[in-house]
Amino acid sequence: MSTSMVKAEGVHKRFGRHEVLKGIDLEVTSGEVLCLLGPSGSGKSTFLRCINHLEKINAGRLSVDGELVGYRPVGDKLHELREAEVARKRAEIGMVFQHFNLFGHMTALENVTCAPIRVKHFGREQARMRARVLLDRVGLADKHNAYPSQLSGGQQQRVAIARALAMEPKLMLFDEPTSALDPELVGDVLEAMKQLAADGMTMIVVTHEMGFAREVADNVVFMDEGVVVESGPPGDVLANPRHERTRVFLSKVL
Amino acid sequence: MAEVTDSGGRPEEIRAVPVRRPGRWLAAAIVLVVAVAIVHSAASDPRFEWHVVGDYLFDKRILAGLRVTIELTVIAMAIGIALGVLLAVMRLSLNPLVSGASWIYIWFFRGTPVLVQLLFWYNIAALYPKIALGIPFGPAFVHPDANKLITPFTAAILGLGLNEGAYMAEIVRAGIISVDEGQSDAAQSLGMTRLQTLRRIVLPQAMRVIIPPTGNETISMLKTTSLVSVIAVGDLLYGAQIIYSVNFKTIPLLIVASIWYLVCTSVLYVGQYYLERYYGRGASRQAQLTPLQRLRLGLFPRREEGV
């Protein structure tokens, strides 16, 4: 299968006068794992946030699963989607953040059941049952009733992954999921992500973990200063970069 | 040199001689003398007339006034909190008209004395003799007499509640701003609407910041209700005034009122403590101790530490 899951054509994003994305073109097919690499400030995270409309793009076209993000085409004009419609589309896209952003006033289990109950209108018991399965799968069988403040960073991030998966997303976005973790905690999170990739989830991962990119990604994209410098299978881009900028970056992180 | 390790090879517990603190003993002595002097003068001075205080503490009129005071506090705070949340959300709205309206409300109600506002509501009938409910500039369906609709009690509720709303708005807004933006990002990425995000994610976490100043406001409100005696609402202070205007036992009756105000604020302290404990869940690694647990820990520290 090779249907397009995410398609970006000339995506531009400005914050005030500062142009962060200067025309991004890329495509992610269903079931693919794409790693976004690049120095900080290159626009990787911003692009990720555009995909579920946490940020509005200023120009270009961005679509998920064949539908424009945030807009509806009517004739030759674009109409903004209403909030409820945007929310419905976001519910189909999971997102994992650099700083976990777990809900601090809820236990691990409540974090995972919250959105299924409120957004998908699952029954409380059903949501709990599925949440337990998910938390067990990411290795947190004994932490269901712990609050985020009582968990290590690695455990929190795995709860965050379970929370996103509970919505049964068709696409998962990871925004530097291991950057805020102690080195010895990174492994558990990457393991959970590898498992997810092996299960066939479509994933876009902003990361500095070159090992993960090499091993798991189908394609990598190297971004710098708001443009895609080069892209291709990790074997090509990471081993034989064609551009000087890529080569310099890789020599620093590897 | 003392032995550093015991027979098991484990370093010995340090049992050092504590530093002497003569300043503490001196301060304690001064405080004690002053306290005894105050209590002695209050207890022995016949002008305090403690027997009168005892006679009137549970007087019918005092208790009726106490009830009105509590009712006013509860209703005015309920209006204030509801209005405060609404105004705070309005102020954070992206719609400039909505946030501007909220700003003007807060500016007006914080900028004029609450006593003036109370008198204003009390005399509203002079401004609007009839209050009509109907289509604007069109026919009215009901038009009750303002004098009958706005009783002194309603005037008091309106004056206190609307004023409190302006203060609560700023408190709630501070609470909302204190919650990390990542929380909203996460909630919205899960498909929650802005309203759901506010209600389920942001406000519950803002409560930790909102509760302490709200407790302060409630205690302040309890005492501010005493202003309503000027518009002839029979609150606690009014009850005391009625009695001493007849028997001239002014000081004992003011003491009676003060005792009841103190009792009420003390109850509020306890309520606030447990509310803070509830909304603080998940905020710190360890569960907070209740005062009873802390008291036991203070009296028998070693036993509670455990081995």
PDB file of N, CA and C in Angstrom, chain A residues 169-226:
ATOM      1  N   PRO A 169      -5.070   6.709  16.550  1.00  0.00           N
ATOM      2  CA  PRO A 169      -4.755   7.639  15.467  1.00  0.00           C
ATOM      3  C   PRO A 169      -4.303   6.915  14.207  1.00  0.00           C
ATOM      4  N   LYS A 170      -4.463   7.594  13.066  1.00  0.00           N
ATOM      5  CA  LYS A 170      -3.963   7.005  11.829  1.00  0.00           C
ATOM      6  C   LYS A 170      -2.570   7.540  11.523  1.00  0.00           C
ATOM      7  N   LEU A 171      -2.129   8.503  12.322  1.00  0.00           N
ATOM      8  CA  LEU A 171      -0.826   9.130  12.107  1.00  0.00           C
ATOM      9  C   LEU A 171      -0.304   9.578  13.468  1.00  0.00           C
ATOM     10  N   MET A 172       0.984   9.345  13.711  1.00  0.00           N
ATOM     11  CA  MET A 172       1.575   9.782  14.979  1.00  0.00           C
ATOM     12  C   MET A 172       2.695  10.779  14.706  1.00  0.00           C
ATOM     13  N   LEU A 173       2.655  11.906  15.443  1.00  0.00           N
ATOM     14  CA  LEU A 173       3.695  12.916  15.327  1.00  0.00           C
ATOM     15  C   LEU A 173       4.521  12.916  16.610  1.00  0.00           C
ATOM     16  N   PHE A 174       5.835  12.835  16.476  1.00  0.00           N
ATOM     17  CA  PHE A 174       6.710  12.853  17.654  1.00  0.00           C
ATOM     18  C   PHE A 174       7.608  14.081  17.566  1.00  0.00           C
ATOM     19  N   ASP A 175       7.499  14.974  18.542  1.00  0.00           N
ATOM     20  CA  ASP A 175       8.305  16.191  18.527  1.00  0.00           C
ATOM     21  C   ASP A 175       9.463  16.055  19.517  1.00  0.00           C
ATOM     22  N   GLU A 176      10.612  15.649  19.035  1.00  0.00           N
ATOM     23  CA  GLU A 176      11.791  15.421  19.882  1.00  0.00           C
ATOM     24  C   GLU A 176      11.434  14.664  21.156  1.00  0.00           C
ATOM     25  N   PRO A 177      10.901  13.461  21.021  1.00  0.00           N
ATOM     26  CA  PRO A 177      10.357  12.759  22.193  1.00  0.00           C
ATOM     27  C   PRO A 177      11.396  12.377  23.238  1.00  0.00           C
ATOM     28  N   THR A 178      12.675  12.333  22.865  1.00  0.00           N
ATOM     29  CA  THR A 178      13.679  11.901  23.845  1.00  0.00           C
ATOM     30  C   THR A 178      14.641  13.011  24.245  1.00  0.00           C
ATOM     31  N   SER A 179      14.415  14.231  23.734  1.00  0.00           N
ATOM     32  CA  SER A 179      15.402  15.296  23.975  1.00  0.00           C
ATOM     33  C   SER A 179      15.464  15.745  25.429  1.00  0.00           C
ATOM     34  N   ALA A 180      14.347  15.589  26.159  1.00  0.00           N
ATOM     35  CA  ALA A 180      14.344  16.080  27.538  1.00  0.00           C
ATOM     36  C   ALA A 180      14.638  14.957  28.534  1.00  0.00           C
ATOM     37  N   LEU A 181      15.103  13.814  28.034  1.00  0.00           N
ATOM     38  CA  LEU A 181      15.277  12.653  28.920  1.00  0.00           C
ATOM     39  C   LEU A 181      16.736  12.446  29.297  1.00  0.00           C
ATOM     40  N   ASP A 182      16.938  11.876  30.503  1.00  0.00           N
ATOM     41  CA  ASP A 182      18.285  11.434  30.878  1.00  0.00           C
ATOM     42  C   ASP A 182      18.705  10.327  29.924  1.00  0.00           C
ATOM     43  N   PRO A 183      20.001  10.274  29.589  1.00  0.00           N
ATOM     44  CA  PRO A 183      20.460   9.318  28.579  1.00  0.00           C
ATOM     45  C   PRO A 183      20.000   7.876  28.845  1.00  0.00           C
ATOM     46  N   GLU A 184      20.004   7.448  30.115  1.00  0.00           N
ATOM     47  CA  GLU A 184      19.682   6.034  30.332  1.00  0.00           C
ATOM     48  C   GLU A 184      18.188   5.743  30.216  1.00  0.00           C
ATOM     49  N   LEU A 185      17.370   6.808  30.099  1.00  0.00           N
ATOM     50  CA  LEU A 185      15.924   6.606  29.987  1.00  0.00           C
ATOM     51  C   LEU A 185      15.452   6.645  28.533  1.00  0.00           C
ATOM     52  N   VAL A 186      16.363   7.053  27.638  1.00  0.00           N
ATOM     53  CA  VAL A 186      15.991   7.208  26.235  1.00  0.00           C
ATOM     54  C   VAL A 186      15.589   5.859  25.624  1.00  0.00           C
ATOM     55  N   GLY A 187      16.330   4.818  26.006  1.00  0.00           N
ATOM     56  CA  GLY A 187      16.140   3.504  25.393  1.00  0.00           C
ATOM     57  C   GLY A 187      14.712   2.991  25.475  1.00  0.00           C
ATOM     58  N   ASP A 188      14.087   3.114  26.671  1.00  0.00           N
ATOM     59  CA  ASP A 188      12.731   2.584  26.842  1.00  0.00           C
ATOM     60  C   ASP A 188      11.737   3.257  25.907  1.00  0.00           C
ATOM     61  N   VAL A 189      11.900   4.582  25.749  1.00  0.00           N
ATOM     62  CA  VAL A 189      10.973   5.327  24.890  1.00  0.00           C
ATOM     63  C   VAL A 189      11.182   4.916  23.428  1.00  0.00           C
ATOM     64  N   LEU A 190      12.446   4.842  23.010  1.00  0.00           N
ATOM     65  CA  LEU A 190      12.716   4.447  21.626  1.00  0.00           C
ATOM     66  C   LEU A 190      12.189   3.035  21.357  1.00  0.00           C
ATOM     67  N   GLU A 191      12.304   2.178  22.371  1.00  0.00           N
ATOM     68  CA  GLU A 191      11.819   0.801  22.225  1.00  0.00           C
ATOM     69  C   GLU A 191      10.314   0.805  21.946  1.00  0.00           C
ATOM     70  N   ALA A 192       9.580   1.634  22.714  1.00  0.00           N
ATOM     71  CA  ALA A 192       8.129   1.713  22.517  1.00  0.00           C
ATOM     72  C   ALA A 192       7.815   2.230  21.111  1.00  0.00           C
ATOM     73  N   MET A 193       8.630   3.179  20.629  1.00  0.00           N
ATOM     74  CA  MET A 193       8.388   3.734  19.290  1.00  0.00           C
ATOM     75  C   MET A 193       8.708   2.709  18.204  1.00  0.00           C
ATOM     76  N   LYS A 194       9.775   1.937  18.410  1.00  0.00           N
ATOM     77  CA  LYS A 194      10.129   0.894  17.432  1.00  0.00           C
ATOM     78  C   LYS A 194       9.003  -0.114  17.316  1.00  0.00           C
ATOM     79  N   GLN A 195       8.453  -0.491  18.471  1.00  0.00           N
ATOM     80  CA  GLN A 195       7.346  -1.437  18.507  1.00  0.00           C
ATOM     81  C   GLN A 195       6.173  -0.916  17.675  1.00  0.00           C
ATOM     82  N   LEU A 196       5.919   0.381  17.850  1.00  0.00           N
ATOM     83  CA  LEU A 196       4.809   1.024  17.147  1.00  0.00           C
ATOM     84  C   LEU A 196       5.052   1.012  15.634  1.00  0.00           C
ATOM     85  N   ALA A 197       6.304   1.314  15.248  1.00  0.00           N
ATOM     86  CA  ALA A 197       6.654   1.304  13.828  1.00  0.00           C
ATOM     87  C   ALA A 197       6.486  -0.104  13.251  1.00  0.00           C
ATOM     88  N   ALA A 198       6.894  -1.093  14.033  1.00  0.00           N
ATOM     89  CA  ALA A 198       6.781  -2.480  13.572  1.00  0.00           C
ATOM     90  C   ALA A 198       5.323  -2.883  13.390  1.00  0.00           C
ATOM     91  N   ASP A 199       4.430  -2.257  14.175  1.00  0.00           N
ATOM     92  CA  ASP A 199       2.997  -2.555  14.038  1.00  0.00           C
ATOM     93  C   ASP A 199       2.380  -1.864  12.837  1.00  0.00           C
ATOM     94  N   GLY A 200       3.177  -1.066  12.122  1.00  0.00           N
ATOM     95  CA  GLY A 200       2.678  -0.469  10.882  1.00  0.00           C
ATOM     96  C   GLY A 200       2.118   0.925  11.015  1.00  0.00           C
ATOM     97  N   MET A 201       2.377   1.610  12.149  1.00  0.00           N
ATOM     98  CA  MET A 201       1.868   2.970  12.321  1.00  0.00           C
ATOM     99  C   MET A 201       2.619   3.946  11.418  1.00  0.00           C
ATOM    100  N   THR A 202       1.882   4.889  10.835  1.00  0.00           N
ATOM    101  CA  THR A 202       2.523   5.966  10.083  1.00  0.00           C
ATOM    102  C   THR A 202       3.068   6.977  11.086  1.00  0.00           C
ATOM    103  N   MET A 203       4.355   7.283  11.001  1.00  0.00           N
ATOM    104  CA  MET A 203       4.967   8.137  12.021  1.00  0.00           C
ATOM    105  C   MET A 203       5.842   9.206  11.389  1.00  0.00           C
ATOM    106  N   ILE A 204       5.754  10.431  11.933  1.00  0.00           N
ATOM    107  CA  ILE A 204       6.712  11.479  11.582  1.00  0.00           C
ATOM    108  C   ILE A 204       7.426  11.851  12.876  1.00  0.00           C
ATOM    109  N   VAL A 205       8.737  11.693  12.879  1.00  0.00           N
ATOM    110  CA  VAL A 205       9.503  11.832  14.110  1.00  0.00           C
ATOM    111  C   VAL A 205      10.570  12.910  13.940  1.00  0.00           C
ATOM    112  N   VAL A 206      10.440  13.987  14.712  1.00  0.00           N
ATOM    113  CA  VAL A 206      11.524  14.965  14.784  1.00  0.00           C
ATOM    114  C   VAL A 206      12.485  14.456  15.842  1.00  0.00           C
ATOM    115  N   THR A 207      13.725  14.232  15.481  1.00  0.00           N
ATOM    116  CA  THR A 207      14.628  13.619  16.449  1.00  0.00           C
ATOM    117  C   THR A 207      16.076  13.967  16.178  1.00  0.00           C
ATOM    118  N   HIS A 208      16.886  13.805  17.219  1.00  0.00           N
ATOM    119  CA  HIS A 208      18.336  13.895  17.061  1.00  0.00           C
ATOM    120  C   HIS A 208      18.970  12.522  17.260  1.00  0.00           C
ATOM    121  N   GLU A 209      18.122  11.494  17.408  1.00  0.00           N
ATOM    122  CA  GLU A 209      18.628  10.129  17.607  1.00  0.00           C
ATOM    123  C   GLU A 209      18.947   9.506  16.256  1.00  0.00           C
ATOM    124  N   MET A 210      20.196   9.637  15.842  1.00  0.00           N
ATOM    125  CA  MET A 210      20.569   9.137  14.510  1.00  0.00           C
ATOM    126  C   MET A 210      20.439   7.610  14.426  1.00  0.00           C
ATOM    127  N   GLY A 211      20.742   6.955  15.560  1.00  0.00           N
ATOM    128  CA  GLY A 211      20.635   5.489  15.577  1.00  0.00           C
ATOM    129  C   GLY A 211      19.214   5.055  15.254  1.00  0.00           C
ATOM    130  N   PHE A 212      18.247   5.745  15.875  1.00  0.00           N
ATOM    131  CA  PHE A 212      16.843   5.420  15.645  1.00  0.00           C
ATOM    132  C   PHE A 212      16.487   5.662  14.179  1.00  0.00           C
ATOM    133  N   ALA A 213      16.929   6.812  13.648  1.00  0.00           N
ATOM    134  CA  ALA A 213      16.621   7.156  12.261  1.00  0.00           C
ATOM    135  C   ALA A 213      17.176   6.081  11.314  1.00  0.00           C
ATOM    136  N   ARG A 214      18.398   5.696  11.569  1.00  0.00           N
ATOM    137  CA  ARG A 214      19.033   4.727  10.675  1.00  0.00           C
ATOM    138  C   ARG A 214      18.311   3.385  10.721  1.00  0.00           C
ATOM    139  N   GLU A 215      17.908   3.003  11.929  1.00  0.00           N
ATOM    140  CA  GLU A 215      17.371   1.664  12.116  1.00  0.00           C
ATOM    141  C   GLU A 215      15.895   1.559  11.737  1.00  0.00           C
ATOM    142  N   VAL A 216      15.111   2.602  12.083  1.00  0.00           N
ATOM    143  CA  VAL A 216      13.651   2.485  11.989  1.00  0.00           C
ATOM    144  C   VAL A 216      13.063   3.242  10.795  1.00  0.00           C
ATOM    145  N   ALA A 217      13.670   4.371  10.428  1.00  0.00           N
ATOM    146  CA  ALA A 217      13.027   5.229   9.429  1.00  0.00           C
ATOM    147  C   ALA A 217      13.049   4.590   8.042  1.00  0.00           C
ATOM    148  N   ASP A 218      11.950   4.801   7.298  1.00  0.00           N
ATOM    149  CA  ASP A 218      11.951   4.426   5.882  1.00  0.00           C
ATOM    150  C   ASP A 218      12.610   5.532   5.081  1.00  0.00           C
ATOM    151  N   ASN A 219      12.333   6.764   5.491  1.00  0.00           N
ATOM    152  CA  ASN A 219      12.930   7.927   4.839  1.00  0.00           C
ATOM    153  C   ASN A 219      13.338   8.936   5.900  1.00  0.00           C
ATOM    154  N   VAL A 220      14.377   9.703   5.589  1.00  0.00           N
ATOM    155  CA  VAL A 220      14.705  10.828   6.462  1.00  0.00           C
ATOM    156  C   VAL A 220      14.698  12.097   5.625  1.00  0.00           C
ATOM    157  N   VAL A 221      14.360  13.212   6.284  1.00  0.00           N
ATOM    158  CA  VAL A 221      14.380  14.510   5.623  1.00  0.00           C
ATOM    159  C   VAL A 221      15.298  15.396   6.437  1.00  0.00           C
ATOM    160  N   PHE A 222      16.267  16.031   5.788  1.00  0.00           N
ATOM    161  CA  PHE A 222      17.143  16.951   6.498  1.00  0.00           C
ATOM    162  C   PHE A 222      16.698  18.371   6.189  1.00  0.00           C
ATOM    163  N   MET A 223      16.355  19.116   7.242  1.00  0.00           N
ATOM    164  CA  MET A 223      15.871  20.488   7.067  1.00  0.00           C
ATOM    165  C   MET A 223      16.874  21.471   7.634  1.00  0.00           C
ATOM    166  N   ASP A 224      16.952  22.642   6.993  1.00  0.00           N
ATOM    167  CA  ASP A 224      17.756  23.718   7.555  1.00  0.00           C
ATOM    168  C   ASP A 224      17.174  25.056   7.118  1.00  0.00           C
ATOM    169  N   GLU A 225      17.031  25.966   8.041  1.00  0.00           N
ATOM    170  CA  GLU A 225      16.523  27.306   7.786  1.00  0.00           C
ATOM    171  C   GLU A 225      15.236  27.314   6.980  1.00  0.00           C
ATOM    172  N   GLY A 226      14.326  26.426   7.346  1.00  0.00           N
ATOM    173  CA  GLY A 226      12.998  26.462   6.765  1.00  0.00           C
ATOM    174  C   GLY A 226      12.844  25.809   5.405  1.00  0.00           C
TER     175      GLY A 226
END
